[in-house]
Coordinates of C-alpha atoms and ligand atoms in Angstrom, one line a residue:
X1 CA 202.8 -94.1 178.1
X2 CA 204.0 -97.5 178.2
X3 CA 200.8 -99.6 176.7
X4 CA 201.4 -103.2 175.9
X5 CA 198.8 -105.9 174.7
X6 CA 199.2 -109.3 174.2
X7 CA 196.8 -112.5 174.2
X8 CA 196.8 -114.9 177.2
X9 CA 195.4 -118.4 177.8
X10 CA 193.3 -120.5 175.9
X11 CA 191.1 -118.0 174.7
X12 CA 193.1 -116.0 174.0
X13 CA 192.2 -112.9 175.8
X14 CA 193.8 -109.7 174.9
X15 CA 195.8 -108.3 178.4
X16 CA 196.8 -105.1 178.7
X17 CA 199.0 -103.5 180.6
X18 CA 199.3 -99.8 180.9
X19 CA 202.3 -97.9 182.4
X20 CA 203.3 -94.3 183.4
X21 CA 207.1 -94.4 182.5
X22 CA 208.0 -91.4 185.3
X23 CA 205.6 -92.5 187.9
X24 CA 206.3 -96.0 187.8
X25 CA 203.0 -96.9 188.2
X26 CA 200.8 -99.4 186.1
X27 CA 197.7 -100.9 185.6
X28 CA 196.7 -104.2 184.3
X29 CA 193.3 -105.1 182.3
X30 CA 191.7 -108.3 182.0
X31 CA 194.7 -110.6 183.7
X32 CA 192.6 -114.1 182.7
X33 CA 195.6 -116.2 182.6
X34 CA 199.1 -116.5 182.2
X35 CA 199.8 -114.4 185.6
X36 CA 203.4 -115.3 186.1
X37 CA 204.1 -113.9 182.6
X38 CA 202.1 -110.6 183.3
X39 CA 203.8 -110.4 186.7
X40 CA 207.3 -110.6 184.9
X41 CA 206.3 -108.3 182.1
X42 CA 205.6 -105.9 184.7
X43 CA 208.8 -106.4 186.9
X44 CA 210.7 -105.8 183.5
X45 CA 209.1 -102.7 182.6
X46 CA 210.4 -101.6 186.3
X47 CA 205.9 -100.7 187.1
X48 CA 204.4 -101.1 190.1
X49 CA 200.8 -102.2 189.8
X50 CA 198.4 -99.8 191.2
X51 CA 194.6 -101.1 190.0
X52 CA 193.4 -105.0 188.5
X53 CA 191.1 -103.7 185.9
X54 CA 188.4 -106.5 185.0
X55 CA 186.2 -105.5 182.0
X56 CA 183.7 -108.6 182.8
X57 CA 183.2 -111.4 184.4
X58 CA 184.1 -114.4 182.4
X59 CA 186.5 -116.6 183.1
X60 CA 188.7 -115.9 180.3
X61 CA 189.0 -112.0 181.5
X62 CA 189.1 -112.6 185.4
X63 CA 190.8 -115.9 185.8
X64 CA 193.6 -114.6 187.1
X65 CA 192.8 -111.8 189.1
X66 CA 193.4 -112.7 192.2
X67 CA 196.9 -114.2 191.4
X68 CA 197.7 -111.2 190.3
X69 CA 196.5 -109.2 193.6
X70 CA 198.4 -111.9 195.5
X71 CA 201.4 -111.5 194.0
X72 CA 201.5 -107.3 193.5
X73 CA 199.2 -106.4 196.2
X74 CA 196.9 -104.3 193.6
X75 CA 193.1 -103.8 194.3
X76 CA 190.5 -105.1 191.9
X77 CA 187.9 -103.8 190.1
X78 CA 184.6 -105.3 188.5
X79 CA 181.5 -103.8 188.1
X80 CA 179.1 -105.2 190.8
X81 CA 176.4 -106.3 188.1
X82 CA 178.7 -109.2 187.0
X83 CA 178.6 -110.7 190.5
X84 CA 176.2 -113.3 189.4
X85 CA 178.6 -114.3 186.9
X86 CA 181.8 -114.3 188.8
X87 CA 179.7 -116.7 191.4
X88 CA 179.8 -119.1 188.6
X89 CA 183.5 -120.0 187.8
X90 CA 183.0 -123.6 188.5
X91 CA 180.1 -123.5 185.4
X92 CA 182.5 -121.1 183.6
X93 CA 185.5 -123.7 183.8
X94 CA 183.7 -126.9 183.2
X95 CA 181.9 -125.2 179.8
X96 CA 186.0 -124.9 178.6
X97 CA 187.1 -127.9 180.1
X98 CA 190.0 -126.2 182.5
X99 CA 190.3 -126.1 186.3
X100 CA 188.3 -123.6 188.1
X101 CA 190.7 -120.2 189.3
X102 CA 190.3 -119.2 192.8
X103 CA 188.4 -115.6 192.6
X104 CA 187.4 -113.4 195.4
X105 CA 184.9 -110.7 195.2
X106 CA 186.3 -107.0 193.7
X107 CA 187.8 -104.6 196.5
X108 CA 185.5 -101.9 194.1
X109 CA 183.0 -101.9 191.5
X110 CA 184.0 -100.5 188.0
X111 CA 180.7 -98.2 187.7
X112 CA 179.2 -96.0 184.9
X113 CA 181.1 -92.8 185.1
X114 CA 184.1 -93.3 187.9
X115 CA 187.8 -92.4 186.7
X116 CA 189.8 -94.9 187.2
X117 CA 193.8 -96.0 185.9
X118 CA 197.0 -94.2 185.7
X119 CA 197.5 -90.6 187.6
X120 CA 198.6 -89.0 184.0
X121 CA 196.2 -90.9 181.5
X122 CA 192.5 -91.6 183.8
X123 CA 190.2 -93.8 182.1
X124 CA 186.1 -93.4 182.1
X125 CA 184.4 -96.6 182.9
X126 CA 181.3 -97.1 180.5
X127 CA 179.0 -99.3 181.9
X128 CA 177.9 -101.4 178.3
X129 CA 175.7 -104.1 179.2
X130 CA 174.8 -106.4 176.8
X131 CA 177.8 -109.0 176.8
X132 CA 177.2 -109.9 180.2
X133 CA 175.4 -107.5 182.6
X134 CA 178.4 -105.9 184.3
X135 CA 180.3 -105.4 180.9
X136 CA 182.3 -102.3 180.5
X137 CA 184.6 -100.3 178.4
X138 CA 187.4 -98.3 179.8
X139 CA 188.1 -95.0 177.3
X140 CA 191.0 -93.1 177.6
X141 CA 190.6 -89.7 176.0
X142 CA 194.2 -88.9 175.8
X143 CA 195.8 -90.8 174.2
X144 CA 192.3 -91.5 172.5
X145 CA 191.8 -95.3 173.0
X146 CA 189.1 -97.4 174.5
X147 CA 189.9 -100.7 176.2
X148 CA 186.2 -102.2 174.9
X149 CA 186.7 -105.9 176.6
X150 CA 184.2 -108.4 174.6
X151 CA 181.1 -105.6 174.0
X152 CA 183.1 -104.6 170.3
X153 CA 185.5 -106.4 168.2
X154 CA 186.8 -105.7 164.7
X155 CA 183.8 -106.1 162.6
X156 CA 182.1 -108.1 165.3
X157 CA 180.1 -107.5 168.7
X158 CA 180.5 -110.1 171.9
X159 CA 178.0 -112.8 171.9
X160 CA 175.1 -112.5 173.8
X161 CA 173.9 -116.1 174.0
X162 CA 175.3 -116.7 177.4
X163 CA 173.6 -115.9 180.7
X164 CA 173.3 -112.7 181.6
X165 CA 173.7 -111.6 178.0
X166 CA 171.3 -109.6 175.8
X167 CA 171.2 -108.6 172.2
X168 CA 168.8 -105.5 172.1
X169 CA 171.2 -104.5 175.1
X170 CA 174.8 -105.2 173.5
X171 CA 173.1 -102.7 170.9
X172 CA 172.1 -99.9 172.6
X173 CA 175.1 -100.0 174.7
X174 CA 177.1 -99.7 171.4
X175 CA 174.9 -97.2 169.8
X176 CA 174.2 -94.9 172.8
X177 CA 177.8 -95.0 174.5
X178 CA 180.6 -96.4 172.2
X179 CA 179.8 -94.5 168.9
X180 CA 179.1 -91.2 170.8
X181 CA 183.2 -91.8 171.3
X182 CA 185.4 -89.9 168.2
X183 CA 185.6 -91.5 164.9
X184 CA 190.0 -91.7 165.6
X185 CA 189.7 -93.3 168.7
X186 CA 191.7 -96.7 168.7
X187 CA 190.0 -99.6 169.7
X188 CA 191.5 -102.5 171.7
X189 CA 189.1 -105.5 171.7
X190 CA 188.9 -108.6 174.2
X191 CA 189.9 -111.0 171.5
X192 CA 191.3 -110.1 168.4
X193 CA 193.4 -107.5 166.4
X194 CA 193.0 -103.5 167.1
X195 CA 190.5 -101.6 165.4
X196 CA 189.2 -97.8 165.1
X197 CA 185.6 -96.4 166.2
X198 CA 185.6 -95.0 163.0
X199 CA 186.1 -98.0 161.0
X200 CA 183.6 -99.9 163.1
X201 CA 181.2 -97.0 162.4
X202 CA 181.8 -97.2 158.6
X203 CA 181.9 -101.3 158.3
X204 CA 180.9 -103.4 161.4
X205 CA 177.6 -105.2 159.9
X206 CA 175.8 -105.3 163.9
X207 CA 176.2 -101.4 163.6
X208 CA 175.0 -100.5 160.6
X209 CA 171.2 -101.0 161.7
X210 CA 169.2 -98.1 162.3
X211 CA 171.6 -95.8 160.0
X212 CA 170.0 -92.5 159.2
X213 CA 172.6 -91.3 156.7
Ligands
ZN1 ZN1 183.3 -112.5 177.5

C-alpha cells in the first residue's frame, strides 16, 4: 500500500494520500491546501484518484476539495452533519485571515458505519462528534491505522470551543468509538506527528478520566 502524509497550508494539515500500487487507484484525505502539489504527488505515484475523503469541515481540512475534484474528477465525501459548517467558509477564512476557497456541497456523506477507500484496504467511517458535529475517523483494519482528522492527536484531543463543537461529546466519541480500536493500531492525527491508540490509552491526559484500572 502506497500511504504518504505530509502537512499542507498554513495550518498545517496533515494530507494523506493512500494508493493501491497494482490497481492504480488512490484516495486522498483532507486536501485543505496545496492542491497542485497533491495533484502532482499523485500523477508521480502513476494513481488515479478514486474518492476526496474530508474528515470535517474546517477550512484547513476541506479547502481544497473541490480543486481537487476539478482537476481528477474524484467524488467527495463529508459527513452531512458538518453542512452547517462548510456553509460558513467565508467566517472560516476571515477568522485565519486568507481568501475564502470555492466549496461545493459533498457528492456523499461520510456516515457512521459505510466502507469507504481503496478496493484492497476499505476503511470504516466513525462518526466522532465532538470536534465539529460531522467529525469522523476513517480506520483501516488492515493495515491497522486510523486516519483520526482533528478528534485525537498525540497527547492531545481537537478543540471544542468552536461552533458546532462539544467537549462531553469529543469525549464520549473517544471513549466509546476510538479506544474500542486495538491498542497497535497507528494513529495519523490532523495536525501533528503519528501516534499509537495504545500510547494515547496509556498517556493522553483528556483520556485518562474515568479510568477503572
Ligand atoms: Zn478542525
Amino acid at each position: 500500500m502506497i500511504f504518504e502524509s505530509f502537512p499542507v497550508g498554513p495550518l498545517a494539515c496533515n494530507c494523506t494520500i493512500l494508493g493501491d500500487e497494482e490497481a492504480r487507484e488512490g484516495i486522498v484525505i483532507d486536501p485543505g491546501d496545496e492542491v497542485g502539489r497533491i495533484h502532482r504527488r499523485l500523477m508521480e505515484l502513476g494513481l488515479k484518484l478514486k474518492q476526496i475523503l474530508v474528515t470535517h469541515a474546517h477550512i484547513d481540512h476541506v479547502g481544497g476539495a473541490l480543486k481537487l475534484k476539478r482537476l481528477t474528477g474524484a467524488p467527495i465525501f463529508l459527513n452531512e452533519s458538518d453542512l452547517p459548517l462548510l456553509g460558513m467558509m467565508a467566517a472560516q477564512a476571515a477568522w485565519l485571515g486568507v481568501d475564502t476557497p470555492e466549496t461545493s456541497q459533498p457528492d456523499e456523506s461520510l456516515k457512521d458505519g459505510l466502507v469507504v477507500g481503496l478496493s484492497e484496504y476499505p476503511a470504516q467511517v466513525l462518526h466522532t462528534p465532538g470536534h465539529t458535529q460531522g467529525s469522523v475517523c476513517l480506520y483501516l483494519a488492515s493495515p491497522k491505522l486510523l486516519v483520526a482528522g482533528d478528534t485525537l492527536f498525540a497527547g492531545s484531543i481537537g478543540r471544542t470551543d468552536l461552533p458546532g463543537g462539544n467537549f462531553e461529546q469529543i469525549i464520549e466519541s473517544l471513549r466509546f468509538r476510538i479506544l474500542a480500536l486495538p491498542d497497535e493500531t497507528r494513529v495519523l492525527p490532523g495536525h501533528g506527528p503519528a501516534t499509537t491508540i495504545g500510547e494515547e490509552r496509556m498517556s493522553n491526559p483528556f483520556l485518562q478520566v474515568g479510568r477503572s484500572d
